[in-house]
Amino acid sequence: MIMKNIINNIKGVAMGAAILSMCASCTDTWDDHYNGGEGTSATKTLWEQIESNPDLSRFAAIAQKAVYYKDEFHPLTNMKTGKPYTFRDKFSEAMPMTVWVPNNSAISENEMQTWLNLAETHPYTVHQQLMANCISLRREVATSGGIDTLQMINGKRMVFDKDNYTMHNQPMVQSAMNIAATNGTLHTVSSVLPFEYNIYEFVKDAVNANQNSVNRFHQYVLKTDTVYFNQNASIEGNPDINGNPTYVDSAYVNTNMMFHTRQYLPNIGQDKCLTYNEYFNANIAGEDSDFVLVVPTDAAWEAAYEKLKPLYNYANNYVDNVKGNSNTTAYRYIQEDEMDSITAQSINMDIISPLCFNAHKQPKRSLAGPLWTSEELLKAADGSIEYLLNTFGDTLRTDSEWSKTSLWEGKKAVKMSNGYSIVTNEWNLPRKLYQPDLNIEIGWESFYNRATATGMTTSYPFSNATAKEWADTVGYVSHDNFYELAPNSENNSINNIFRLVGTRGDSENLESEVMSGTYDICIVCVPDFYKTSTDTIVGDTIRHRITATLNYCNNAANGKDAQLKIANNNAIVYEGLKVDTVVLFKDFTFPYSYKNLRHSYPTLQLGTYSTSADRDKKKTYPVFRNNLCIDRILLISKDGNKNEEIAIVE
């Protein structure tokens, strides 16, 4: 954060100044070095140097009006006069600094008046974009010494070329540089040093938001801003009459929830929280970062909202699975105003959370290859990068419906100090991101989402690499593991209930929930002979008759009627010959969404069925058994306008 950086720099420079002062007492040439002449010593402050130079009069006029800010919300007060602390005061204080002052040719009369008007109406803008943009809290002289990257007091990094006498590519006036002052060094430049927004400043700026028609994005980020008092960095004064501490210098820290977290649960009691809040998990204010942020216009945001809205149709009643499971009467009622609120919150945060990309975190071109930069990322042809990773944790790949480069091809790219903002008139993200499949890994033990079970469950490791002959011909097992569901007795059937909450890719922290959309509901079955995968030939074939029951929200007003069960009693036969995707319910539409709802989800009950004749051990293979080996449950999301084929994910 900018203000935090300023506080840290002030502390560091104060210590550095003390060391420099000690060094100055040991040499007679120090003042010569900083005056650029021989036998002279500084007698004026930076302000006195600026004020006495007629060619810097326009900058001086602005400095006398421009207020110095601790942070965006806290201007300083001159403790002696009680008036606002201006940059005239700043240039008069003892703390050493270097300032690059634009001369009168760099600031026209009209531009000066604009800055003076802004000093009245938008004083922080003048602080951040002009005055604090030309000050470094270090003594810097332009002599042969190569190139340095300096941090200015507004947090920006600028390149000081001491050999070619430029500051961030702006020419310095060689006859008016290296001017020594009692509190630093003055350089004159013939152009105002360019100010570059970082992505956060760009998004937060109301003028930019209006000019680019990105007010909805602006408002969403702005409402997550937080300013808190930093007691440790504040200077304490005398207590008040009640003994409470007072502070002669208060420090504040600005932060934003979008920066530091992906999911956050408000601290108001778990039962009161229907959902997590979701954020970028990207410090888009960091000046040493390199991001690409896609910023949809208001029209694009509204179009995306209407596009996603059918998938977020919420009910009034849901089972709360903390208080019970889907077989109990533990329900929670959602008020109408809560329903509107959670609909808007869910859609808005699902619009914005996938839009940030850290260039340095994209997949390398090779193991030894360099990291991507934002410039390279924007120029990359579709095949130059295998996939994109957003800061929320999603993997975005080109497919038959969507190309990853369509995120910024032909869009307005605005250069920032820490990357690019891409202003777009279309919220264009792949359907499988906002309407994802649910992949429920039964064989991955940490995701064994079994609500209840009758009988035994046994984990079986299966190495696709070791048993490659089988894997290539019979089928791969996801994550080298599957589970067998078995009844207590071979004469009984299995009865297992699974919660339908999946994961996005392989990330255990990113859940995919059922939405009010259409799915093919499937299970991936594994042949029984995979339990003895050390065999070199396919074992005896065992068939399984499978029954399935869905338990999902029906939004009735009370009791168990709020849930509806639908059974598939056709006893689907799994032949047991290969790893196979078995469709239990095709084109099933859930009437109500569970997206972003904590503790609520539909369930799938799996059973088996066989007769005593089926299980006759004297019968030659294939026979039926009541166990079932299962790798995953899949809910394949369907685009309502397309008849999609089910793809087996390996």
mmCIF file of C-alpha atoms in Angstrom, residues 21 60 107 141 258 380 453 461 546 569 598 647:
data_model
loop_
_atom_site.group_PDB
_atom_site.id
_atom_site.type_symbol
_atom_site.label_atom_id
_atom_site.label_comp_id
_atom_site.label_asym_id
_atom_site.label_seq_id
_atom_site.Cartn_x
_atom_site.Cartn_y
_atom_site.Cartn_z
ATOM 1 C CA SER A 21 25.110 13.745 8.948
ATOM 2 C CA ALA A 60 5.851 27.364 -6.480
ATOM 3 C CA ILE A 107 3.479 24.206 -17.044
ATOM 4 C CA VAL A 141 22.776 14.009 -7.788
ATOM 5 C CA MET A 258 -9.726 -7.478 -3.201
ATOM 6 C CA ALA A 380 0.930 -13.584 -27.357
ATOM 7 C CA ALA A 453 -23.387 -44.861 3.837
ATOM 8 C CA PRO A 461 -4.906 -47.271 -5.219
ATOM 9 C CA ILE A 546 -27.485 -49.292 -10.417
ATOM 10 C CA ASN A 569 -35.483 -46.965 -10.944
ATOM 11 C CA ARG A 598 -22.877 -22.427 2.528
ATOM 12 C CA ALA A 647 -16.900 -36.236 -22.546
#
